[in-house]
Structures are given as C-alpha cells and as structure tokens.
Coordinates of C-alpha atoms and ligand atoms in Angstrom, one line a residue:
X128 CA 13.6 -2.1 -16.7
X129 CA 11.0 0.4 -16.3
X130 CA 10.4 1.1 -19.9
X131 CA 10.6 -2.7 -21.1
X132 CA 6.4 -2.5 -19.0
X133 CA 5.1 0.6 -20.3
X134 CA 1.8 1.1 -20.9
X135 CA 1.1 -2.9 -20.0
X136 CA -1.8 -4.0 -17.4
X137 CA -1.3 -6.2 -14.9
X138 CA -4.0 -7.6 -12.7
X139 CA -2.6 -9.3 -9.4
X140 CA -5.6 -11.1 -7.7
X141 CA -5.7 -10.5 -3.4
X142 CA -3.1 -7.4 -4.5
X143 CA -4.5 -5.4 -1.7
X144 CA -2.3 -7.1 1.1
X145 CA 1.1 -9.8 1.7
X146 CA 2.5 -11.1 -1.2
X147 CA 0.0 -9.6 -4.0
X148 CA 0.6 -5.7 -2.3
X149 CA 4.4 -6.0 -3.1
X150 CA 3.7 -7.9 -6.7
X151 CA 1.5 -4.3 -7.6
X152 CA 3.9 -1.9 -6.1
X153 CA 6.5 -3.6 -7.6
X154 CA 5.0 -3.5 -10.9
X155 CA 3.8 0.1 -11.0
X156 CA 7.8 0.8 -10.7
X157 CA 8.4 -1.2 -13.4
X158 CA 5.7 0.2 -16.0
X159 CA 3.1 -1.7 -15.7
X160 CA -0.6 -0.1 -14.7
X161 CA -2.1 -2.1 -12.3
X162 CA -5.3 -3.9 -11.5
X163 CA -6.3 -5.2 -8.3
X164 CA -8.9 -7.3 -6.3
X165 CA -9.6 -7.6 -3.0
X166 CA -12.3 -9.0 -0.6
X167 CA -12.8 -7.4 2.3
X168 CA -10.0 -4.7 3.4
X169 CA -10.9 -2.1 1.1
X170 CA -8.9 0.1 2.7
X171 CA -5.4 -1.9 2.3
X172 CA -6.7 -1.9 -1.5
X173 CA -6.8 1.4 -1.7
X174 CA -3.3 2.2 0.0
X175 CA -1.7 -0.2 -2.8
X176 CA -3.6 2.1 -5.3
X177 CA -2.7 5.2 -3.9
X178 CA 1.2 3.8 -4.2
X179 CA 0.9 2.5 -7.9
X180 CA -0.7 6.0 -8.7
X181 CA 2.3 8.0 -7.2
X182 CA 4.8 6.1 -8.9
X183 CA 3.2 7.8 -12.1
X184 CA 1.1 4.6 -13.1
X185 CA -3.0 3.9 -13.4
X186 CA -4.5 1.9 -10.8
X187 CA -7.8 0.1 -10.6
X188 CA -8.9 -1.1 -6.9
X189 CA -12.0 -3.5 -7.3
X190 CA -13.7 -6.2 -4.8
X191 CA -13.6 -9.4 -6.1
X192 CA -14.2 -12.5 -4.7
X193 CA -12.0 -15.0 -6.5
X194 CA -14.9 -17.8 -5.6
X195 CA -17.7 -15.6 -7.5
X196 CA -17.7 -16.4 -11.2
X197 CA -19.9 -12.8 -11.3
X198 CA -17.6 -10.7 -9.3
X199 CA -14.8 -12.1 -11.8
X200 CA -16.6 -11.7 -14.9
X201 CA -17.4 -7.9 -13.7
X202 CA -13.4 -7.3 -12.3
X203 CA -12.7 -8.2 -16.5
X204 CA -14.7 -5.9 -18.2
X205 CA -13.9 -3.0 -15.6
X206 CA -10.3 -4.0 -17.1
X207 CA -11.4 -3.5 -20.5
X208 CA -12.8 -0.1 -19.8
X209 CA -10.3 1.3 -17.9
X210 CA -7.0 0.1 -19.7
X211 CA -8.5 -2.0 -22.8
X212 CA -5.8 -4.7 -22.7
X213 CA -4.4 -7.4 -20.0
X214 CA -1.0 -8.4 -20.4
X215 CA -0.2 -10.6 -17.2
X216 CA -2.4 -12.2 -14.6
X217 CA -1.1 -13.2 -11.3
X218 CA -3.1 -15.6 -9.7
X219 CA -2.4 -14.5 -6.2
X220 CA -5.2 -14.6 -4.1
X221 CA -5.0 -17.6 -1.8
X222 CA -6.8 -18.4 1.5
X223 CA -5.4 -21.1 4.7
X224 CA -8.1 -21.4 7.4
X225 CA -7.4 -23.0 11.3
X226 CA -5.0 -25.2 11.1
X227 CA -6.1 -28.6 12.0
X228 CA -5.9 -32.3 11.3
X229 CA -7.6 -34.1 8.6
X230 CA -10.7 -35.2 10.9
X231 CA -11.7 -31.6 11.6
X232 CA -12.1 -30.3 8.6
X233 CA -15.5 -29.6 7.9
X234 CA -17.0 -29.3 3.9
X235 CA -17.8 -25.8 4.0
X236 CA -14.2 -25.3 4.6
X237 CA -13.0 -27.5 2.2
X238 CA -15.1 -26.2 -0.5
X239 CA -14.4 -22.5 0.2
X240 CA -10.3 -23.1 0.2
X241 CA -10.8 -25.2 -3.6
X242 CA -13.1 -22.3 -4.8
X243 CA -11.0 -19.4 -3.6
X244 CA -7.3 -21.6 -4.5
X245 CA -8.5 -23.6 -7.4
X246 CA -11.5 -22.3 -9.3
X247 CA -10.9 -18.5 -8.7
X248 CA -7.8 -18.8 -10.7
X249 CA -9.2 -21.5 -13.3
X250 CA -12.1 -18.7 -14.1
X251 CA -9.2 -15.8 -13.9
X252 CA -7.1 -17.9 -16.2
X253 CA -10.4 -18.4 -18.3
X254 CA -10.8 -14.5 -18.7
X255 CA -7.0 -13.9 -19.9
X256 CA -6.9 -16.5 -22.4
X257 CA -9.9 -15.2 -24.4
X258 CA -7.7 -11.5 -24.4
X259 CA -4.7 -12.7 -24.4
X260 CA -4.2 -15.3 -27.2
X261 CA -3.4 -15.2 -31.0
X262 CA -6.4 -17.2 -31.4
X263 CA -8.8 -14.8 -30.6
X264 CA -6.4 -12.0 -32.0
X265 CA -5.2 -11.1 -28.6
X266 CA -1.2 -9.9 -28.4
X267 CA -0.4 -12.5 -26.4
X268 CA 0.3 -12.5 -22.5
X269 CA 2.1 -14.3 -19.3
X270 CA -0.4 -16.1 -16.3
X271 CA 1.6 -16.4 -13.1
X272 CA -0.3 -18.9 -10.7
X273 CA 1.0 -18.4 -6.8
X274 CA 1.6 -22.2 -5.3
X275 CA 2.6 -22.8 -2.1
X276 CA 5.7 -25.0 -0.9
X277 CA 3.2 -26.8 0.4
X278 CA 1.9 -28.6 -2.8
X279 CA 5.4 -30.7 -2.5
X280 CA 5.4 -31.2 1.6
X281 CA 1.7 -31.7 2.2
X282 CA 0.8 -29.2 5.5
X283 CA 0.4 -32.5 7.8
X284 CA -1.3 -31.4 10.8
X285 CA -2.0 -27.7 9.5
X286 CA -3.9 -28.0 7.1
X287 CA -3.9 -31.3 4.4
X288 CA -6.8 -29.3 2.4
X289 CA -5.0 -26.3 1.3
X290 CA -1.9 -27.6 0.5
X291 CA -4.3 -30.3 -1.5
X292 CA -6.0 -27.0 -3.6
X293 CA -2.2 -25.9 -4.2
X294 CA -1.3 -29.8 -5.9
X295 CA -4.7 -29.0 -8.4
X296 CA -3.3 -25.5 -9.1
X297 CA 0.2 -26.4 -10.0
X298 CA -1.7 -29.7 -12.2
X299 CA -3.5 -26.8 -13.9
X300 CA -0.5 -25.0 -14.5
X301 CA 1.1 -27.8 -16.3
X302 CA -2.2 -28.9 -18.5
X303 CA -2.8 -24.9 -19.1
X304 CA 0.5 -23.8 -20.2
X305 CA 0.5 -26.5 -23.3
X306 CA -2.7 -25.8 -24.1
X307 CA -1.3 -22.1 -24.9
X308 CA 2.0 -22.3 -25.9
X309 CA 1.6 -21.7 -29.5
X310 CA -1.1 -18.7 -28.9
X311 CA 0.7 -16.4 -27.3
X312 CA 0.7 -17.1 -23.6
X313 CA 3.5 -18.4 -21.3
X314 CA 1.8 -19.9 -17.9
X315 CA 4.1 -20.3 -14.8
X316 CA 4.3 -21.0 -11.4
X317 CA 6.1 -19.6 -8.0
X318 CA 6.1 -21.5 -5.1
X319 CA 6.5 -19.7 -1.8
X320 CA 7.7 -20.8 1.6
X321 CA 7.6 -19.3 4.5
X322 CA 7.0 -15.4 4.3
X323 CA 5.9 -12.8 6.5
X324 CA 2.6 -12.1 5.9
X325 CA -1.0 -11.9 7.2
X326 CA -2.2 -15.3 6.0
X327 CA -0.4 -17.4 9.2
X328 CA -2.8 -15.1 11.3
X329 CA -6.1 -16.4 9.6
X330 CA -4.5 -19.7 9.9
X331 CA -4.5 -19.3 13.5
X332 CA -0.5 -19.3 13.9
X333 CA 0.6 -15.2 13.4
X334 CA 4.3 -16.0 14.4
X335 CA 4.6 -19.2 12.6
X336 CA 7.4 -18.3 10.4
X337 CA 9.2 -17.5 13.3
X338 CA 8.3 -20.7 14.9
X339 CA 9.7 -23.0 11.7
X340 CA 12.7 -20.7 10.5
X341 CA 15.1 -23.2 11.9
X342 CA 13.6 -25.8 9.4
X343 CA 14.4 -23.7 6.7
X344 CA 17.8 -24.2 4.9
X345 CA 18.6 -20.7 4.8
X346 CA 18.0 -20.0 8.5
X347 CA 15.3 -17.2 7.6
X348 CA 11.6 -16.9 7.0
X349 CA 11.0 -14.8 3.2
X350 CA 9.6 -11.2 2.7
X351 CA 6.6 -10.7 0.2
X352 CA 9.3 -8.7 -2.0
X353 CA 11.3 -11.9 -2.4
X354 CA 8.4 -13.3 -3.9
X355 CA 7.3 -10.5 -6.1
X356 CA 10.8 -10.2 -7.5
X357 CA 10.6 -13.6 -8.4
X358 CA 7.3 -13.5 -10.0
X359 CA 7.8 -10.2 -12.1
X360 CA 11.2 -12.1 -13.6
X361 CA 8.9 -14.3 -14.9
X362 CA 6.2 -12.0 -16.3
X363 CA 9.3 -9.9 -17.7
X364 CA 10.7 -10.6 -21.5
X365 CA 13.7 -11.8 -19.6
X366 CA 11.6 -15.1 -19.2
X367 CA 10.7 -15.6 -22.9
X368 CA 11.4 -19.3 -23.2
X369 CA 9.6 -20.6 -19.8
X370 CA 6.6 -21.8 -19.7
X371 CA 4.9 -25.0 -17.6
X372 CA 7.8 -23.9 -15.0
X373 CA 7.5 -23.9 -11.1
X374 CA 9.8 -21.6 -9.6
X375 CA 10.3 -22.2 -5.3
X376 CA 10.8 -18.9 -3.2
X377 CA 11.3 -21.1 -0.3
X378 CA 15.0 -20.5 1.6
X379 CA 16.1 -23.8 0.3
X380 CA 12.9 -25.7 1.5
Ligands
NAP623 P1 -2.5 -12.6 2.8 O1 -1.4 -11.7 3.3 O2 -3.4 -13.3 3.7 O3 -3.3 -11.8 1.7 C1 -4.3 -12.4 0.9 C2 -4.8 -11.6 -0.2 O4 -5.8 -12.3 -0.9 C3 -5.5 -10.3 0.3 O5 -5.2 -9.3 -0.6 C4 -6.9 -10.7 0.4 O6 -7.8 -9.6 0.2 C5 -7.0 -11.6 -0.9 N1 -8.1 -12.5 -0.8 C6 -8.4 -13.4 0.1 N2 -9.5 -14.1 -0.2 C7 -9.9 -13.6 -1.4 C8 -11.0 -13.9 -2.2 N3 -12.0 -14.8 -1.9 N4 -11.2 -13.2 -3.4 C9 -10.2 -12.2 -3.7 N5 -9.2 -11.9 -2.9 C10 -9.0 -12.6 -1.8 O7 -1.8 -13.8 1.9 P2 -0.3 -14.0 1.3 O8 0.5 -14.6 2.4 O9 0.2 -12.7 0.7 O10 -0.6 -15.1 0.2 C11 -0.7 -14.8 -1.2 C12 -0.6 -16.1 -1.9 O11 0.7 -16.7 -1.6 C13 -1.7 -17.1 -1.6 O12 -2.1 -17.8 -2.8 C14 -1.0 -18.0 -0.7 O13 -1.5 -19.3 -0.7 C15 0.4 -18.0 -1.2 N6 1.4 -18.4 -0.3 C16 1.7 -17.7 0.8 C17 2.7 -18.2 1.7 C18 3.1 -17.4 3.0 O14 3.9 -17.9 3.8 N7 2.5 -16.2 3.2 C19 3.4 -19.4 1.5 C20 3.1 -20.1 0.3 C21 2.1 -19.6 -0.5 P3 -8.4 -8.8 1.5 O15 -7.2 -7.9 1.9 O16 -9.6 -8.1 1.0 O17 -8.7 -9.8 2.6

C-alpha cells in the first residue's frame, strides 16, 4: 500500500484533532506527505506533525480558518512551496455548536457553522481544482468532502443548522464531481455517524455517543480510524471509478 502514495500531498483540513488527526497519520503510513490546518490547538497540530514526520514523511502544520478566504488562499501557496503539488484534499474540518432547538439559534451561529461547513470547503475545493485538473495542466487529483449522517436524519432538537450545512455540502459534492469528471478529479463523500471524538464536547454533550449507541444498528459508537480508513479507500487508486459517491461510516445508521 505504502508505495502506491509516495511522494503524493495530501492536505486534511481540521487534521490536528478527531477524525482529521487519524486521516494524516494514516496517510503518512501510507506515503503520502501531509498538510494540515488547524484553528486554535496548535499544539494537537503539531503532535500530528511530529507523527507524520516519524513515520519517514514531510509534514506542514498551518492555522487556517476554513471560514477565512485569506487564511485559505495563504494555507495553498505554503503547499506550493513546501511540496509543489496537491494530490487529495479532505474537507474535514467541521464545527457543531450547543445543541438546541430551531428557535434558539441565533444568526451569528448560523452563519459561522455554513462558513466553516459549507464555504471553507467550497473555497478549499476552489484551490484544488485550479492544481489539480487537466485543464489547467494539473495531474489530476481526488476531493474527499466529510458529511455527517446527519445530512439524511436532520439533528432534530440538536442542532437543525448543522446538519442543514452538511445537506449543502453533499449538494456540492454531487454538482462538483460532474463538473470534473473529465479533468482529472474524482470528488467523493463519507458520511460519519456516531464517533468518538471532541466535537460532542463543543456541542455541549461529551458522552453523547455513549448516550445513543443503543440506536445504532451495530450496537457501538465509531473510532476516527474507522473513518479515515474509509476515506483513504477512496482517495486510494483502489477507488478509480467512483466519483459523486457518498459513502456512510455510521454502524448501520
Ligand atoms: P473535532 O474532533 O471537533 O475536530 C475538529 C477539527 O477541525 C479540529 O482539528 C479543529 O481544529 C478543526 N477546525 C474547527 N474549526 C475550524 C476552522 N474554522 N478552520 C479550520 N479548522 C477548524 O471534530 P471531528 O469529530 O473529528 O469532526 C471532523 C469532521 O467529521 C467534521 O466535518 C464533522 O462535522 C464530521 N463528523 C463528525 C462526527 C462525529 O461524531 N464526530 C459525525 C459526523 C460527521 P482545532 O484543533 O484547532 O480546534
């Protein structure tokens, strides 16, 4: 497997914790050198850094905020510099905020979740295609987009807005992946459920996959592995005819 990456970039957006940490680790042990953004825990960034490096690979560790058309824009070129190609983007970086019903969702809130969820990844997605595809003599590349289970059941009562954000992404997907097919770039989609991570903390809930595992076909709540596996397979030759797919990482939900 390792050798099928080598020398390949990937840059996993919010790679410094969850579900983006074990997409970068993962890759670095499959060949690929690895760019990162974070926000705020600079220190978590550089941890996952520190790991791609000792499993023989370059790392790049840069803050980023995914609703910052600027901080984007810069987080590209430093890619250029330091590697001088992109071959996959994972759109990873996601935010949840209190959950809460529909009435007590203020705008700021709203508008930060669809800037961070939806545009972040629209401007990252931007930045890829203009390396990536035959059209503007790019080698061609693969866009993973990180959904949420949520884009199918809604979030009723937790929170309606980002599972809303999460619909436009996969939409994007969809419209996206056609509008690249023939240049080069295969777009897809995973869809976690329930996994362990940090995010049900900012949400308000940090045992909440605990608290719904018994709604969950399989009985069990996911790691952030599960879901990295699942989104390297896709990035990987192994997934040379998908495109416009959605893939769930859910247990069955
Ligand atoms: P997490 O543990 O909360 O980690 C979030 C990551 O995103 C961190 O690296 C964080 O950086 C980064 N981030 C947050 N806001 C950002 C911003 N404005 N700009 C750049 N980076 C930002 O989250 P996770 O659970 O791994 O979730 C990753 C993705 O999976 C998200 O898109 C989420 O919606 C999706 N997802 C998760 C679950 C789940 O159950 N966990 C389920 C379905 C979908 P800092 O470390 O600097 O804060």
């Amino acid at each position: 497997m390792g050798t099928l990456s080598n020398g390949k970039t990937i840059l996993v957006t919010g790679g410094s914790r969850g579900i983006g940490a074990a997409t970068a680790r993962l890759a670095a042990t499959q060949g690929y050198n690895v760019a990162l953004s974070f926000v705020s825990n600079e220190a978590a960034a550089l941890a996952v850094a520190a790991d791609v490096k000792a499993a023989g690979r370059q790392a790049l560790a840069m803050r980023a905020d995914s609703s910052d058309p600027g901080e984007l824009a810069q987080l590209f070129t430093a890619i250029d510099q330091a590697f001088g190609r992109l071959d996959v983007l994972v759109n990873n970086a996601g935010i949840i905020a209190r959950q809460a019903r529909l009435e007590e969702l203020d705008f700021e809130r709203m508008q930060r979740i669809f800037a961070v969820n939806v545009i972040g990844p629209i401007l990252c997605a931007q930045q890829a295609a203009r390396r990536m595809s035959h059209r503007y003599g790019g080698q061609g590349g693969v866009v993973i987009n990180v959904s949420s289970a949520s884009a199918r059941l809604g979030s009723p009562n937790e929170y309606i807005d980002y599972a809303a954000s999460k619909g436009a992404l996969e939409t994007f997907t969809a419209g996206f992946a056609k509008e690249v097919a023939r240049e080069g770039i295969r777009v897809n989609c995973v869809r976690p459920g329930h996994i362990y991570t940090d995010m049900h903390a900012s949400g308000g809930e940090p045992g909440r996959v605990d608290r719904v595992k018994d709604t969950i076909p399989m009985g069990r709540g996911g790691q952030p592995e599960e879901v990295a596996r699942a989104i390297l397979w896709l990035a990987s030759a192994e997934a040379s005819f998908i495109t416009g797919t959605f893939l769930d990482v859910t247990g069955g939900k």
